[in-house]
């Protein structure tokens, strides 16, 4: 269940490094390799990174996928900008709660070279807009090996080969950090629990958004698996529903339930109490 976090400027070669690492680990470990990336989520990065609310939602989805896929056997690689140290710390807490080792691969590249590589990306629609590229590079918080959430840190320059032995040592020969009291109660090792929590809340939010297209205040929305209904006292935005969803997931992980069939009703009750 090792976790690899890849970070760096836009157009710094992260996806190519991820592809090379995935091929190496697949050939040499026999484990299933899960790659989570901006590409797998399929969003318009120029649109998302120009809107702080949308960007926050995307980070939430990336983190949710990491939580869902981490298990005792597979390897998870997160290929994204990961430029905010607070986000990297959140991911560190997840791996700590899962009792799994991790490492951070930093694709260290100059701004000029990143801009040059970006201008040559094909297709052209895959390029970052100049303004977005500049703003993201300005906001980038470089990882620091002295911080536990950025350690062990493996820095890779454009001319370097990936240090596969060093990466393997970090992932397979190190003991994971012990969970603290804040994370020990979270059932992150229960893949089924996290999957159901993620699936039910995502589907409920989607159903509310679809129902609102044909509903008015006072209508009730039926949610599969729930005996209670959403009381639509007013229209809710997607950003608002996603915020409540993240809060509910955080709370539920700290107060887990053994009966997974209770999750739909619990989320419906949470939404009804939140949308007042």
Tab-separated table of C-alpha atoms in Angstrom, residues 3 19 32 36 50 101 126 140 146 168-169 172 180 182 193 214 220 226 230 244-245 262 265 270:
chain	number	residue	atom	x	y	z
A	3	UNK	CA	1.912	5.982	-1.737
A	19	UNK	CA	4.464	6.693	-16.472
A	32	UNK	CA	-1.346	-3.349	-9.053
A	36	UNK	CA	-4.564	9.288	-9.971
A	50	UNK	CA	-8.611	30.114	-12.680
A	101	UNK	CA	5.062	4.452	3.745
A	126	UNK	CA	-3.562	20.558	-23.373
A	140	UNK	CA	4.080	26.858	-5.906
A	146	UNK	CA	12.930	18.781	6.698
A	168	UNK	CA	11.976	1.402	-3.962
A	169	UNK	CA	13.949	1.713	-0.741
A	172	UNK	CA	9.414	-0.976	0.649
A	180	UNK	CA	-1.466	9.384	16.164
A	182	UNK	CA	-6.186	12.047	15.644
A	193	UNK	CA	-16.159	1.570	3.928
A	214	UNK	CA	-37.139	20.200	-12.330
A	220	UNK	CA	-38.750	16.191	-1.675
A	226	UNK	CA	-32.407	5.978	2.129
A	230	UNK	CA	-34.100	15.362	0.950
A	244	UNK	CA	-21.201	19.658	2.987
A	245	UNK	CA	-20.165	16.339	1.437
A	262	UNK	CA	-26.951	3.486	7.310
A	265	UNK	CA	-29.879	8.000	5.612
A	270	UNK	CA	-26.876	15.784	7.341
